[in-house]
């Protein structure tokens, strides 16, 4: 059983090097929220988007800077919809080391083979250092995405969490907003569409660790509400491509 598990993991980790299987590609890049029902429900919906390849990278503890350095998480999830059998069960996900593949390499992988790429980023729960540094890392991350033609950037900022005070969250959101603004042209549309999860993500009152939406009835219901709210903004953006 362990050998089968390791074989699936290897296939998922190397999937980005395989040939494309659709006209469009969505890169879903998240921190540990992508290991929870939130990541599962969002990915489930993305898999229904016609003629679109889904590449998911959920790295526990990740922040934008991880994608410019060789950081490795002890708990991660990687998936490529070209190989659906490699999709692991998040509920029973085992701890194992997963490296960040690097943003430039991931975006450039077969980029010319797709008509359009959409990068959906779900970051903001992990802020290593001052928010001024996070502002810089956000700007750098968005600029790297926009260097690629026919690529859309969508940033899903963090939801309400029991262990994160509102004042702290306000500072994180301000850093993300300012970083995106600095990466955007002086006129025209923002370089990255920002989705405010605080309108949709309401953390369970008793369940969970205060940060991650758990696989309990209350946690899954809260995650479903969060994703349903996000999709009201995300669905039109993907349909337009």
PDB file of C-alpha atoms in Angstrom:
ATOM      1  CA  UNK A   1       0.000   0.000   0.000  1.00  0.00           C
ATOM      2  CA  UNK A   2       2.826   2.368   0.871  1.00  0.00           C
ATOM      3  CA  UNK A   3       4.496   1.747  -2.504  1.00  0.00           C
ATOM      4  CA  UNK A   4       1.241   2.589  -4.288  1.00  0.00           C
ATOM      5  CA  UNK A   5       0.958   5.790  -2.260  1.00  0.00           C
ATOM      6  CA  UNK A   6       4.520   6.805  -3.098  1.00  0.00           C
ATOM      7  CA  UNK A   7       3.936   6.045  -6.780  1.00  0.00           C
ATOM      8  CA  UNK A   8       0.879   8.316  -6.807  1.00  0.00           C
ATOM      9  CA  UNK A   9       2.836  11.045  -5.049  1.00  0.00           C
ATOM     10  CA  UNK A  10       5.702  10.824  -7.545  1.00  0.00           C
ATOM     11  CA  UNK A  11       3.264  11.002 -10.457  1.00  0.00           C
ATOM     12  CA  UNK A  12       1.600  14.085  -8.983  1.00  0.00           C
ATOM     13  CA  UNK A  13       4.894  15.848  -8.296  1.00  0.00           C
ATOM     14  CA  UNK A  14       6.124  15.284 -11.852  1.00  0.00           C
ATOM     15  CA  UNK A  15       2.786  16.008 -13.547  1.00  0.00           C
ATOM     16  CA  UNK A  16       3.701  19.596 -14.436  1.00  0.00           C
ATOM     17  CA  UNK A  17       6.303  18.221 -16.849  1.00  0.00           C
ATOM     18  CA  UNK A  18       3.737  16.215 -18.793  1.00  0.00           C
ATOM     19  CA  UNK A  19       2.072  17.263 -22.023  1.00  0.00           C
ATOM     20  CA  UNK A  20      -0.973  19.563 -21.660  1.00  0.00           C
ATOM     21  CA  UNK A  21      -4.418  17.971 -21.919  1.00  0.00           C
ATOM     22  CA  UNK A  22      -6.637  21.045 -22.450  1.00  0.00           C
ATOM     23  CA  UNK A  23      -6.724  24.422 -24.210  1.00  0.00           C
ATOM     24  CA  UNK A  24      -6.541  26.403 -20.962  1.00  0.00           C
ATOM     25  CA  UNK A  25      -4.767  25.953 -17.661  1.00  0.00           C
ATOM     26  CA  UNK A  26      -5.602  26.998 -14.119  1.00  0.00           C
ATOM     27  CA  UNK A  27      -2.802  27.018 -11.556  1.00  0.00           C
ATOM     28  CA  UNK A  28      -4.248  26.845  -8.052  1.00  0.00           C
ATOM     29  CA  UNK A  29      -1.509  27.878  -5.610  1.00  0.00           C
ATOM     30  CA  UNK A  30      -2.403  27.800  -1.916  1.00  0.00           C
ATOM     31  CA  UNK A  31      -1.052  27.500   1.569  1.00  0.00           C
ATOM     32  CA  UNK A  32      -2.409  24.951   4.071  1.00  0.00           C
ATOM     33  CA  UNK A  33      -6.003  26.076   3.450  1.00  0.00           C
ATOM     34  CA  UNK A  34      -5.671  24.098   0.233  1.00  0.00           C
ATOM     35  CA  UNK A  35      -5.245  20.939   2.343  1.00  0.00           C
ATOM     36  CA  UNK A  36      -8.668  21.426   3.936  1.00  0.00           C
ATOM     37  CA  UNK A  37     -12.271  21.164   2.671  1.00  0.00           C
ATOM     38  CA  UNK A  38     -11.767  24.630   1.167  1.00  0.00           C
ATOM     39  CA  UNK A  39      -9.120  23.303  -1.225  1.00  0.00           C
ATOM     40  CA  UNK A  40     -11.171  20.211  -2.018  1.00  0.00           C
ATOM     41  CA  UNK A  41     -14.405  22.097  -2.760  1.00  0.00           C
ATOM     42  CA  UNK A  42     -12.687  24.780  -4.836  1.00  0.00           C
ATOM     43  CA  UNK A  43     -10.781  22.173  -6.839  1.00  0.00           C
ATOM     44  CA  UNK A  44     -13.994  20.157  -7.347  1.00  0.00           C
ATOM     45  CA  UNK A  45     -15.595  23.174  -8.971  1.00  0.00           C
ATOM     46  CA  UNK A  46     -12.547  24.002 -11.087  1.00  0.00           C
ATOM     47  CA  UNK A  47     -12.636  20.473 -12.473  1.00  0.00           C
ATOM     48  CA  UNK A  48     -16.037  21.273 -13.996  1.00  0.00           C
ATOM     49  CA  UNK A  49     -14.693  24.183 -16.075  1.00  0.00           C
ATOM     50  CA  UNK A  50     -14.712  23.009 -19.718  1.00  0.00           C
ATOM     51  CA  UNK A  51     -11.466  22.362 -21.597  1.00  0.00           C
ATOM     52  CA  UNK A  52      -9.301  23.419 -18.671  1.00  0.00           C
ATOM     53  CA  UNK A  53      -6.353  21.645 -17.091  1.00  0.00           C
ATOM     54  CA  UNK A  54      -6.093  22.104 -13.322  1.00  0.00           C
ATOM     55  CA  UNK A  55      -2.705  22.134 -11.598  1.00  0.00           C
ATOM     56  CA  UNK A  56      -2.927  22.396  -7.803  1.00  0.00           C
ATOM     57  CA  UNK A  57      -0.060  23.144  -5.430  1.00  0.00           C
ATOM     58  CA  UNK A  58      -1.092  23.328  -1.759  1.00  0.00           C
ATOM     59  CA  UNK A  59       1.958  23.766   0.458  1.00  0.00           C
ATOM     60  CA  UNK A  60       1.462  23.976   4.206  1.00  0.00           C
ATOM     61  CA  UNK A  61       3.088  27.102   5.663  1.00  0.00           C
ATOM     62  CA  UNK A  62       3.627  28.705   2.256  1.00  0.00           C
ATOM     63  CA  UNK A  63       3.775  32.402   1.462  1.00  0.00           C
ATOM     64  CA  UNK A  64       4.741  34.187  -1.801  1.00  0.00           C
ATOM     65  CA  UNK A  65       8.480  34.064  -1.058  1.00  0.00           C
ATOM     66  CA  UNK A  66       8.368  30.253  -1.042  1.00  0.00           C
ATOM     67  CA  UNK A  67       7.863  30.337  -4.798  1.00  0.00           C
ATOM     68  CA  UNK A  68      11.154  32.145  -5.358  1.00  0.00           C
ATOM     69  CA  UNK A  69      13.189  29.841  -3.125  1.00  0.00           C
ATOM     70  CA  UNK A  70      13.562  26.094  -2.642  1.00  0.00           C
ATOM     71  CA  UNK A  71      11.369  25.772   0.443  1.00  0.00           C
ATOM     72  CA  UNK A  72       9.954  22.364   1.316  1.00  0.00           C
ATOM     73  CA  UNK A  73       6.815  21.762   3.328  1.00  0.00           C
ATOM     74  CA  UNK A  74       6.370  18.713   5.572  1.00  0.00           C
ATOM     75  CA  UNK A  75       2.741  18.594   4.451  1.00  0.00           C
ATOM     76  CA  UNK A  76       1.624  19.287   0.906  1.00  0.00           C
ATOM     77  CA  UNK A  77      -0.705  18.341  -1.922  1.00  0.00           C
ATOM     78  CA  UNK A  78       0.013  18.358  -5.669  1.00  0.00           C
ATOM     79  CA  UNK A  79      -2.454  17.480  -8.412  1.00  0.00           C
ATOM     80  CA  UNK A  80      -2.661  17.598 -12.203  1.00  0.00           C
ATOM     81  CA  UNK A  81      -6.063  16.891 -13.764  1.00  0.00           C
ATOM     82  CA  UNK A  82      -4.392  15.308 -16.803  1.00  0.00           C
ATOM     83  CA  UNK A  83      -3.760  12.402 -14.431  1.00  0.00           C
ATOM     84  CA  UNK A  84      -6.888  12.260 -12.219  1.00  0.00           C
ATOM     85  CA  UNK A  85      -5.873   9.002 -10.539  1.00  0.00           C
ATOM     86  CA  UNK A  86      -3.048  10.875  -8.797  1.00  0.00           C
ATOM     87  CA  UNK A  87      -5.531  12.944  -6.787  1.00  0.00           C
ATOM     88  CA  UNK A  88      -5.012  12.086  -3.129  1.00  0.00           C
ATOM     89  CA  UNK A  89      -7.677  12.239  -0.431  1.00  0.00           C
ATOM     90  CA  UNK A  90      -7.177  15.383   1.623  1.00  0.00           C
ATOM     91  CA  UNK A  91      -9.065  13.903   4.587  1.00  0.00           C
ATOM     92  CA  UNK A  92      -6.474  11.138   4.986  1.00  0.00           C
ATOM     93  CA  UNK A  93      -3.475  13.036   3.640  1.00  0.00           C
ATOM     94  CA  UNK A  94      -0.237  11.750   5.109  1.00  0.00           C
ATOM     95  CA  UNK A  95       2.605  14.017   6.142  1.00  0.00           C
ATOM     96  CA  UNK A  96       5.348  14.007   3.519  1.00  0.00           C
ATOM     97  CA  UNK A  97       7.872  16.501   2.206  1.00  0.00           C
ATOM     98  CA  UNK A  98       6.796  18.433  -0.896  1.00  0.00           C
ATOM     99  CA  UNK A  99       9.104  21.070  -2.435  1.00  0.00           C
ATOM    100  CA  UNK A 100       7.990  24.307  -4.019  1.00  0.00           C
ATOM    101  CA  UNK A 101       8.523  23.898  -7.779  1.00  0.00           C
ATOM    102  CA  UNK A 102       9.256  27.602  -8.291  1.00  0.00           C
ATOM    103  CA  UNK A 103       6.925  30.143  -9.847  1.00  0.00           C
ATOM    104  CA  UNK A 104       8.841  30.900 -13.029  1.00  0.00           C
ATOM    105  CA  UNK A 105       9.291  27.240 -13.958  1.00  0.00           C
ATOM    106  CA  UNK A 106       5.667  26.408 -13.196  1.00  0.00           C
ATOM    107  CA  UNK A 107       4.298  29.274 -15.275  1.00  0.00           C
ATOM    108  CA  UNK A 108       6.642  28.577 -18.168  1.00  0.00           C
ATOM    109  CA  UNK A 109       5.905  24.843 -18.325  1.00  0.00           C
ATOM    110  CA  UNK A 110       4.302  24.334 -21.759  1.00  0.00           C
ATOM    111  CA  UNK A 111       2.972  27.909 -21.591  1.00  0.00           C
ATOM    112  CA  UNK A 112       2.889  28.229 -25.381  1.00  0.00           C
ATOM    113  CA  UNK A 113       0.599  25.190 -25.609  1.00  0.00           C
ATOM    114  CA  UNK A 114      -2.240  26.899 -23.741  1.00  0.00           C
ATOM    115  CA  UNK A 115      -4.542  29.574 -25.082  1.00  0.00           C
ATOM    116  CA  UNK A 116      -4.824  31.067 -21.620  1.00  0.00           C
ATOM    117  CA  UNK A 117      -3.473  30.590 -18.110  1.00  0.00           C
ATOM    118  CA  UNK A 118      -5.208  31.652 -14.909  1.00  0.00           C
ATOM    119  CA  UNK A 119      -3.248  31.730 -11.668  1.00  0.00           C
ATOM    120  CA  UNK A 120      -5.461  31.537  -8.583  1.00  0.00           C
ATOM    121  CA  UNK A 121      -3.473  32.381  -5.474  1.00  0.00           C
ATOM    122  CA  UNK A 122      -4.839  31.719  -1.975  1.00  0.00           C
ATOM    123  CA  UNK A 123      -2.229  33.317   0.271  1.00  0.00           C
ATOM    124  CA  UNK A 124      -2.193  35.608   3.296  1.00  0.00           C
ATOM    125  CA  UNK A 125      -2.565  33.295   6.276  1.00  0.00           C
ATOM    126  CA  UNK A 126       1.213  33.008   6.721  1.00  0.00           C
ATOM    127  CA  UNK A 127       3.056  36.321   7.067  1.00  0.00           C
ATOM    128  CA  UNK A 128       6.692  35.664   8.007  1.00  0.00           C
ATOM    129  CA  UNK A 129       8.062  39.019   9.101  1.00  0.00           C
ATOM    130  CA  UNK A 130       6.572  42.514   8.943  1.00  0.00           C
ATOM    131  CA  UNK A 131       3.638  43.300   6.661  1.00  0.00           C
ATOM    132  CA  UNK A 132       5.909  45.703   4.736  1.00  0.00           C
ATOM    133  CA  UNK A 133       7.893  42.654   3.602  1.00  0.00           C
ATOM    134  CA  UNK A 134       4.666  40.867   2.671  1.00  0.00           C
ATOM    135  CA  UNK A 135       3.690  43.872   0.570  1.00  0.00           C
ATOM    136  CA  UNK A 136       6.984  43.570  -1.315  1.00  0.00           C
ATOM    137  CA  UNK A 137       6.583  39.807  -1.783  1.00  0.00           C
ATOM    138  CA  UNK A 138       3.032  40.262  -3.053  1.00  0.00           C
ATOM    139  CA  UNK A 139       4.197  42.826  -5.595  1.00  0.00           C
ATOM    140  CA  UNK A 140       7.034  40.549  -6.753  1.00  0.00           C
ATOM    141  CA  UNK A 141       4.703  37.560  -7.032  1.00  0.00           C
ATOM    142  CA  UNK A 142       2.114  39.435  -9.103  1.00  0.00           C
ATOM    143  CA  UNK A 143       4.761  40.964 -11.362  1.00  0.00           C
ATOM    144  CA  UNK A 144       6.189  37.500 -12.054  1.00  0.00           C
ATOM    145  CA  UNK A 145       2.737  36.249 -13.060  1.00  0.00           C
ATOM    146  CA  UNK A 146       2.051  39.206 -15.333  1.00  0.00           C
ATOM    147  CA  UNK A 147       5.352  38.706 -17.161  1.00  0.00           C
ATOM    148  CA  UNK A 148       3.606  35.870 -18.979  1.00  0.00           C
ATOM    149  CA  UNK A 149       1.258  36.815 -21.811  1.00  0.00           C
ATOM    150  CA  UNK A 150      -2.349  35.589 -21.788  1.00  0.00           C
ATOM    151  CA  UNK A 151      -2.193  35.021 -18.052  1.00  0.00           C
ATOM    152  CA  UNK A 152      -4.775  36.197 -15.528  1.00  0.00           C
ATOM    153  CA  UNK A 153      -4.001  36.654 -11.826  1.00  0.00           C
ATOM    154  CA  UNK A 154      -6.660  36.155  -9.139  1.00  0.00           C
ATOM    155  CA  UNK A 155      -5.761  36.488  -5.443  1.00  0.00           C
ATOM    156  CA  UNK A 156      -8.054  34.909  -2.852  1.00  0.00           C
ATOM    157  CA  UNK A 157      -7.084  36.647   0.364  1.00  0.00           C
ATOM    158  CA  UNK A 158      -7.530  34.839   3.711  1.00  0.00           C
ATOM    159  CA  UNK A 159     -10.848  34.242   5.462  1.00  0.00           C
ATOM    160  CA  UNK A 160     -11.843  34.998   9.025  1.00  0.00           C
ATOM    161  CA  UNK A 161      -9.912  32.801  11.435  1.00  0.00           C
ATOM    162  CA  UNK A 162     -10.514  32.417  15.145  1.00  0.00           C
ATOM    163  CA  UNK A 163      -6.812  32.859  15.965  1.00  0.00           C
ATOM    164  CA  UNK A 164      -6.352  35.955  13.791  1.00  0.00           C
ATOM    165  CA  UNK A 165      -7.582  39.270  15.172  1.00  0.00           C
ATOM    166  CA  UNK A 166      -9.432  41.698  12.919  1.00  0.00           C
ATOM    167  CA  UNK A 167      -6.713  44.346  13.279  1.00  0.00           C
ATOM    168  CA  UNK A 168      -4.088  41.843  12.168  1.00  0.00           C
ATOM    169  CA  UNK A 169      -6.195  40.754   9.210  1.00  0.00           C
ATOM    170  CA  UNK A 170      -6.747  44.378   8.209  1.00  0.00           C
ATOM    171  CA  UNK A 171      -2.970  44.909   8.077  1.00  0.00           C
ATOM    172  CA  UNK A 172      -2.480  41.787   5.957  1.00  0.00           C
ATOM    173  CA  UNK A 173      -5.195  42.842   3.532  1.00  0.00           C
ATOM    174  CA  UNK A 174      -3.672  46.318   3.273  1.00  0.00           C
ATOM    175  CA  UNK A 175      -0.294  44.761   2.426  1.00  0.00           C
ATOM    176  CA  UNK A 176      -1.824  42.541  -0.270  1.00  0.00           C
ATOM    177  CA  UNK A 177      -3.832  45.405  -1.755  1.00  0.00           C
ATOM    178  CA  UNK A 178      -0.815  47.727  -1.818  1.00  0.00           C
ATOM    179  CA  UNK A 179       1.420  45.038  -3.316  1.00  0.00           C
ATOM    180  CA  UNK A 180      -1.068  44.410  -6.122  1.00  0.00           C
ATOM    181  CA  UNK A 181      -1.439  48.139  -6.710  1.00  0.00           C
ATOM    182  CA  UNK A 182       2.334  48.593  -7.025  1.00  0.00           C
ATOM    183  CA  UNK A 183       2.465  45.748  -9.549  1.00  0.00           C
ATOM    184  CA  UNK A 184      -0.366  47.272 -11.604  1.00  0.00           C
ATOM    185  CA  UNK A 185      -0.122  49.847 -14.408  1.00  0.00           C
ATOM    186  CA  UNK A 186      -0.832  53.433 -13.421  1.00  0.00           C
ATOM    187  CA  UNK A 187      -3.979  53.298 -15.520  1.00  0.00           C
ATOM    188  CA  UNK A 188      -6.249  50.439 -16.468  1.00  0.00           C
ATOM    189  CA  UNK A 189      -7.218  47.270 -14.635  1.00  0.00           C
ATOM    190  CA  UNK A 190      -5.333  45.936 -11.584  1.00  0.00           C
ATOM    191  CA  UNK A 191      -2.638  43.357 -12.336  1.00  0.00           C
ATOM    192  CA  UNK A 192      -4.447  40.882 -10.077  1.00  0.00           C
ATOM    193  CA  UNK A 193      -8.097  40.591  -9.077  1.00  0.00           C
ATOM    194  CA  UNK A 194      -8.426  40.523  -5.290  1.00  0.00           C
ATOM    195  CA  UNK A 195     -11.225  38.483  -3.694  1.00  0.00           C
ATOM    196  CA  UNK A 196     -12.006  39.358  -0.067  1.00  0.00           C
ATOM    197  CA  UNK A 197     -12.751  36.078   1.750  1.00  0.00           C
ATOM    198  CA  UNK A 198     -13.765  37.874   4.935  1.00  0.00           C
ATOM    199  CA  UNK A 199     -17.197  38.371   3.372  1.00  0.00           C
ATOM    200  CA  UNK A 200     -17.646  34.618   2.991  1.00  0.00           C
ATOM    201  CA  UNK A 201     -15.395  32.708   5.395  1.00  0.00           C
ATOM    202  CA  UNK A 202     -16.840  32.452   8.911  1.00  0.00           C
ATOM    203  CA  UNK A 203     -14.775  30.182  11.128  1.00  0.00           C
ATOM    204  CA  UNK A 204     -16.526  27.506  13.239  1.00  0.00           C
ATOM    205  CA  UNK A 205     -17.114  28.672  16.776  1.00  0.00           C
ATOM    206  CA  UNK A 206     -15.834  25.515  18.465  1.00  0.00           C
ATOM    207  CA  UNK A 207     -14.278  23.117  15.925  1.00  0.00           C
ATOM    208  CA  UNK A 208     -10.789  23.209  14.468  1.00  0.00           C
ATOM    209  CA  UNK A 209      -7.469  24.728  15.507  1.00  0.00           C
ATOM    210  CA  UNK A 210      -8.576  28.317  14.934  1.00  0.00           C
ATOM    211  CA  UNK A 211      -6.913  28.641  11.516  1.00  0.00           C
ATOM    212  CA  UNK A 212      -7.678  25.630   9.301  1.00  0.00           C
ATOM    213  CA  UNK A 213     -11.276  24.772   8.405  1.00  0.00           C
ATOM    214  CA  UNK A 214     -11.570  21.186   9.703  1.00  0.00           C
ATOM    215  CA  UNK A 215     -13.176  18.049   8.300  1.00  0.00           C
ATOM    216  CA  UNK A 216     -16.037  18.158  10.797  1.00  0.00           C
ATOM    217  CA  UNK A 217     -19.679  18.809   9.982  1.00  0.00           C
ATOM    218  CA  UNK A 218     -19.371  22.407  11.169  1.00  0.00           C
ATOM    219  CA  UNK A 219     -16.005  22.936   9.488  1.00  0.00           C
ATOM    220  CA  UNK A 220     -17.100  21.488   6.146  1.00  0.00           C
ATOM    221  CA  UNK A 221     -20.280  23.577   6.175  1.00  0.00           C
ATOM    222  CA  UNK A 222     -18.227  26.729   6.843  1.00  0.00           C
ATOM    223  CA  UNK A 223     -15.749  25.846   4.065  1.00  0.00           C
ATOM    224  CA  UNK A 224     -18.601  25.211   1.647  1.00  0.00           C
ATOM    225  CA  UNK A 225     -20.077  28.647   2.454  1.00  0.00           C
ATOM    226  CA  UNK A 226     -16.648  30.226   1.921  1.00  0.00           C
ATOM    227  CA  UNK A 227     -16.160  28.574  -1.473  1.00  0.00           C
ATOM    228  CA  UNK A 228     -19.730  29.306  -2.581  1.00  0.00           C
ATOM    229  CA  UNK A 229     -19.158  32.996  -1.869  1.00  0.00           C
ATOM    230  CA  UNK A 230     -15.849  33.067  -3.702  1.00  0.00           C
ATOM    231  CA  UNK A 231     -17.382  31.411  -6.748  1.00  0.00           C
ATOM    232  CA  UNK A 232     -19.818  34.288  -7.194  1.00  0.00           C
ATOM    233  CA  UNK A 233     -16.753  36.375  -8.083  1.00  0.00           C
ATOM    234  CA  UNK A 234     -14.506  33.698  -9.553  1.00  0.00           C
ATOM    235  CA  UNK A 235     -16.939  32.035 -11.961  1.00  0.00           C
ATOM    236  CA  UNK A 236     -17.489  35.115 -14.188  1.00  0.00           C
ATOM    237  CA  UNK A 237     -13.725  35.672 -14.416  1.00  0.00           C
ATOM    238  CA  UNK A 238     -13.080  32.160 -15.717  1.00  0.00           C
ATOM    239  CA  UNK A 239     -16.062  32.172 -18.039  1.00  0.00           C
ATOM    240  CA  UNK A 240     -14.752  35.313 -19.697  1.00  0.00           C
ATOM    241  CA  UNK A 241     -11.616  33.498 -20.902  1.00  0.00           C
TER     242      UNK A 241
END
